[in-house]
Amino acid sequence: MTHRNIVVLTGAGISAESGVPTFRGADGLWEGHRFEDVATPEAFARDPELVQRFYNLRRAALSTVQPNAAHHALAELAARWEGDFLLVTQNVDDLHDRAHADPLPGMGFELIHMHGELLKGRCTRTGLVSDWPGDMAAHEPSPDHPDGWMRPHIVWFGEMPLHMDRIERALAACDLFVSIGTSGAVYPAAGFVDLARRAGARTVEINLEPSLGAGLFDEGLYGPATEVVPGFFAAL
Ligand code: BV8
């Protein structure tokens, strides 16, 4: 079957071999906190120092990691694919962005960070998003508004993920949906496979082991992303 319109969803598992810790690999704990308790607007209001430290550490770690063969395999596909190719990542690291910088992606390629980006900050007053490569203080004044503070440009639990209508339109029109390196624990991303199935797409899960939603996929390819992803996409 020749494919035309592809949607790929990635999660923490695609960055694991680059040295970026996954969520559940650390049994979902960070400094003794469950992610769901640290990555929420309530946590930020209650303890901005803790939450900013959580993101400052992860943001600083980005300069010590590199994209891996799985990120590069998706970039190679983007450079040559003639149809539409939407890459939706749940990850807030910039490893896809760096891998796609060169070679230049094809015309039909788009990368969406549905849960935000570590290297960006957002003004709590105006919502303006700006590049933020360094640390962010607990009460970081916003350069955009005298009464605004900065927050990480991250979608926390209980907040609406970004670009959902664009994602849902692409899922309704795709003929191939591939989920890579995600546990299927978090919605709405975990429900994307249902939308792709309804569109009649071929659905494939690539993961270290079967995810919570494994039974919803037509096919499952299991193993480390750097070993499984390149071969699968080179064959398309
Ligand atoms: C929303 C940014 C509503 C933060 C993240 C009950 C039922 C259904 C839903 C809910 C519910 N209770 C609450 C909810 C909603 C909630 C949710 O789903 N909670 C879960 C815990 C039940 N969802 C939300 O709150 C979302 N928003 O619903 O809004 C709404 C509606 C209207 C209006 C307003 C609001 C927002 C969720 C986004 C939260 N932010 N990230 C940050 O990064 O700090 S979530 C975070 O965890 C990730 O971004 C990712 O999305 C998620 C799961 O992580 P994964 O990427 O899957 O990583 P994980 O470690 O879990 O798994 C890694 C996988 O890789 C494993 O399977 C492993 O086997 C594999 N792997 C490991 N190594 C490798 C590998 N695979 C290949 N190769 C390897 N080498």
PDB file of C-alpha atoms in Angstrom, residues 61-178:
ATOM      1  CA  ALA A  61      20.282  19.431  30.199  1.00  0.00           C
ATOM      2  CA  LEU A  62      19.315  19.985  26.547  1.00  0.00           C
ATOM      3  CA  SER A  63      22.793  21.350  25.751  1.00  0.00           C
ATOM      4  CA  THR A  64      24.261  17.985  26.788  1.00  0.00           C
ATOM      5  CA  VAL A  65      22.136  15.761  24.480  1.00  0.00           C
ATOM      6  CA  GLN A  66      21.945  15.225  20.723  1.00  0.00           C
ATOM      7  CA  PRO A  67      19.273  13.920  18.331  1.00  0.00           C
ATOM      8  CA  ASN A  68      19.600  10.167  17.752  1.00  0.00           C
ATOM      9  CA  ALA A  69      19.159   7.910  14.690  1.00  0.00           C
ATOM     10  CA  ALA A  70      15.388   7.836  15.195  1.00  0.00           C
ATOM     11  CA  HIS A  71      15.094  11.647  15.084  1.00  0.00           C
ATOM     12  CA  HIS A  72      17.336  11.705  11.976  1.00  0.00           C
ATOM     13  CA  ALA A  73      15.316   8.985  10.240  1.00  0.00           C
ATOM     14  CA  LEU A  74      12.172  11.138  10.551  1.00  0.00           C
ATOM     15  CA  ALA A  75      14.099  14.148   9.231  1.00  0.00           C
ATOM     16  CA  GLU A  76      15.280  12.129   6.212  1.00  0.00           C
ATOM     17  CA  LEU A  77      11.686  11.127   5.480  1.00  0.00           C
ATOM     18  CA  ALA A  78      10.561  14.769   5.789  1.00  0.00           C
ATOM     19  CA  ALA A  79      13.207  15.854   3.290  1.00  0.00           C
ATOM     20  CA  ARG A  80      12.009  13.447   0.593  1.00  0.00           C
ATOM     21  CA  TRP A  81       8.279  12.909   1.288  1.00  0.00           C
ATOM     22  CA  GLU A  82       6.013  14.323  -1.429  1.00  0.00           C
ATOM     23  CA  GLY A  83       2.739  13.980   0.455  1.00  0.00           C
ATOM     24  CA  ASP A  84       1.785  15.593   3.764  1.00  0.00           C
ATOM     25  CA  PHE A  85       3.817  14.635   6.824  1.00  0.00           C
ATOM     26  CA  LEU A  86       2.775  16.017  10.234  1.00  0.00           C
ATOM     27  CA  LEU A  87       5.136  15.202  13.097  1.00  0.00           C
ATOM     28  CA  VAL A  88       3.363  15.787  16.433  1.00  0.00           C
ATOM     29  CA  THR A  89       5.571  15.458  19.480  1.00  0.00           C
ATOM     30  CA  GLN A  90       4.543  15.292  23.135  1.00  0.00           C
ATOM     31  CA  ASN A  91       8.175  16.021  23.961  1.00  0.00           C
ATOM     32  CA  VAL A  92       9.253  19.463  25.097  1.00  0.00           C
ATOM     33  CA  ASP A  93      12.910  18.893  24.124  1.00  0.00           C
ATOM     34  CA  ASP A  94      14.311  20.371  20.872  1.00  0.00           C
ATOM     35  CA  LEU A  95      15.757  17.160  19.437  1.00  0.00           C
ATOM     36  CA  HIS A  96      13.280  16.943  16.531  1.00  0.00           C
ATOM     37  CA  ASP A  97      13.844  20.654  15.783  1.00  0.00           C
ATOM     38  CA  ARG A  98      17.623  20.156  15.618  1.00  0.00           C
ATOM     39  CA  ALA A  99      17.373  16.981  13.487  1.00  0.00           C
ATOM     40  CA  HIS A 100      15.041  18.697  10.974  1.00  0.00           C
ATOM     41  CA  ALA A 101      17.204  21.788  10.620  1.00  0.00           C
ATOM     42  CA  ASP A 102      19.279  19.971   7.993  1.00  0.00           C
ATOM     43  CA  PRO A 103      18.367  18.623   5.485  1.00  0.00           C
ATOM     44  CA  LEU A 104      15.628  21.129   4.911  1.00  0.00           C
ATOM     45  CA  PRO A 105      12.227  19.462   5.308  1.00  0.00           C
ATOM     46  CA  GLY A 106      10.014  18.952   2.289  1.00  0.00           C
ATOM     47  CA  MET A 107       7.094  21.248   1.450  1.00  0.00           C
ATOM     48  CA  GLY A 108       4.453  19.068   3.069  1.00  0.00           C
ATOM     49  CA  PHE A 109       6.221  18.762   6.436  1.00  0.00           C
ATOM     50  CA  GLU A 110       5.136  20.320   9.719  1.00  0.00           C
ATOM     51  CA  LEU A 111       6.418  19.793  13.301  1.00  0.00           C
ATOM     52  CA  ILE A 112       4.049  20.509  16.202  1.00  0.00           C
ATOM     53  CA  HIS A 113       4.997  20.538  19.898  1.00  0.00           C
ATOM     54  CA  MET A 114       1.558  19.806  21.365  1.00  0.00           C
ATOM     55  CA  HIS A 115       2.811  20.084  24.972  1.00  0.00           C
ATOM     56  CA  GLY A 116       4.986  23.169  24.477  1.00  0.00           C
ATOM     57  CA  GLU A 117       8.761  23.632  24.427  1.00  0.00           C
ATOM     58  CA  LEU A 118      11.427  23.856  27.148  1.00  0.00           C
ATOM     59  CA  LEU A 119      13.343  26.551  25.223  1.00  0.00           C
ATOM     60  CA  LYS A 120      10.367  28.923  25.182  1.00  0.00           C
ATOM     61  CA  GLY A 121       8.716  31.078  27.864  1.00  0.00           C
ATOM     62  CA  ARG A 122       5.245  32.615  28.001  1.00  0.00           C
ATOM     63  CA  CYS A 123       4.038  35.895  29.544  1.00  0.00           C
ATOM     64  CA  THR A 124       1.268  35.057  32.060  1.00  0.00           C
ATOM     65  CA  ARG A 125      -0.424  38.374  31.271  1.00  0.00           C
ATOM     66  CA  THR A 126      -0.333  38.583  27.460  1.00  0.00           C
ATOM     67  CA  GLY A 127       0.286  34.957  26.526  1.00  0.00           C
ATOM     68  CA  LEU A 128       3.164  36.089  24.294  1.00  0.00           C
ATOM     69  CA  VAL A 129       5.625  33.236  23.692  1.00  0.00           C
ATOM     70  CA  SER A 130       9.337  34.030  23.370  1.00  0.00           C
ATOM     71  CA  ASP A 131      12.619  32.104  23.162  1.00  0.00           C
ATOM     72  CA  TRP A 132      13.969  31.343  26.635  1.00  0.00           C
ATOM     73  CA  PRO A 133      17.258  29.376  26.527  1.00  0.00           C
ATOM     74  CA  GLY A 134      18.346  30.115  30.113  1.00  0.00           C
ATOM     75  CA  ASP A 135      16.975  29.734  33.640  1.00  0.00           C
ATOM     76  CA  MET A 136      13.649  31.267  34.639  1.00  0.00           C
ATOM     77  CA  ALA A 137      13.220  32.594  38.181  1.00  0.00           C
ATOM     78  CA  ALA A 138      10.162  31.881  40.318  1.00  0.00           C
ATOM     79  CA  HIS A 139       8.922  35.455  39.818  1.00  0.00           C
ATOM     80  CA  GLU A 140      10.551  36.260  36.498  1.00  0.00           C
ATOM     81  CA  PRO A 141       9.360  39.651  35.242  1.00  0.00           C
ATOM     82  CA  SER A 142       7.869  39.504  31.758  1.00  0.00           C
ATOM     83  CA  PRO A 143       9.646  41.638  29.132  1.00  0.00           C
ATOM     84  CA  ASP A 144       6.237  41.956  27.493  1.00  0.00           C
ATOM     85  CA  HIS A 145       4.098  43.499  30.268  1.00  0.00           C
ATOM     86  CA  PRO A 146       4.971  45.421  33.462  1.00  0.00           C
ATOM     87  CA  ASP A 147       2.458  43.414  35.496  1.00  0.00           C
ATOM     88  CA  GLY A 148       3.204  40.046  33.855  1.00  0.00           C
ATOM     89  CA  TRP A 149       5.391  37.170  35.010  1.00  0.00           C
ATOM     90  CA  MET A 150       7.067  34.481  32.907  1.00  0.00           C
ATOM     91  CA  ARG A 151       6.072  30.813  32.977  1.00  0.00           C
ATOM     92  CA  PRO A 152       7.520  27.917  31.023  1.00  0.00           C
ATOM     93  CA  HIS A 153       5.788  27.543  27.647  1.00  0.00           C
ATOM     94  CA  ILE A 154       4.678  24.067  28.677  1.00  0.00           C
ATOM     95  CA  VAL A 155       1.196  22.499  28.610  1.00  0.00           C
ATOM     96  CA  TRP A 156       0.587  21.290  32.164  1.00  0.00           C
ATOM     97  CA  PHE A 157      -1.920  18.638  33.287  1.00  0.00           C
ATOM     98  CA  GLY A 158      -5.398  20.113  33.120  1.00  0.00           C
ATOM     99  CA  GLU A 159      -4.367  22.558  30.363  1.00  0.00           C
ATOM    100  CA  MET A 160      -5.419  22.220  26.733  1.00  0.00           C
ATOM    101  CA  PRO A 161      -2.667  20.934  24.425  1.00  0.00           C
ATOM    102  CA  LEU A 162      -1.628  23.237  21.574  1.00  0.00           C
ATOM    103  CA  HIS A 163      -2.781  23.161  17.906  1.00  0.00           C
ATOM    104  CA  MET A 164      -5.435  20.500  18.549  1.00  0.00           C
ATOM    105  CA  ASP A 165      -7.650  21.438  15.586  1.00  0.00           C
ATOM    106  CA  ARG A 166      -4.682  21.276  13.193  1.00  0.00           C
ATOM    107  CA  ILE A 167      -3.764  17.867  14.632  1.00  0.00           C
ATOM    108  CA  GLU A 168      -7.331  16.533  14.432  1.00  0.00           C
ATOM    109  CA  ARG A 169      -7.669  17.708  10.807  1.00  0.00           C
ATOM    110  CA  ALA A 170      -4.442  15.899   9.865  1.00  0.00           C
ATOM    111  CA  LEU A 171      -5.553  12.714  11.645  1.00  0.00           C
ATOM    112  CA  ALA A 172      -8.878  12.761   9.762  1.00  0.00           C
ATOM    113  CA  ALA A 173      -6.985  12.949   6.447  1.00  0.00           C
ATOM    114  CA  CYS A 174      -4.074  10.585   7.071  1.00  0.00           C
ATOM    115  CA  ASP A 175      -3.578   7.116   5.619  1.00  0.00           C
ATOM    116  CA  LEU A 176      -0.678   6.208   7.910  1.00  0.00           C
ATOM    117  CA  PHE A 177      -0.428   6.927  11.656  1.00  0.00           C
ATOM    118  CA  VAL A 178       2.739   5.912  13.513  1.00  0.00           C
TER     119      VAL A 178
END
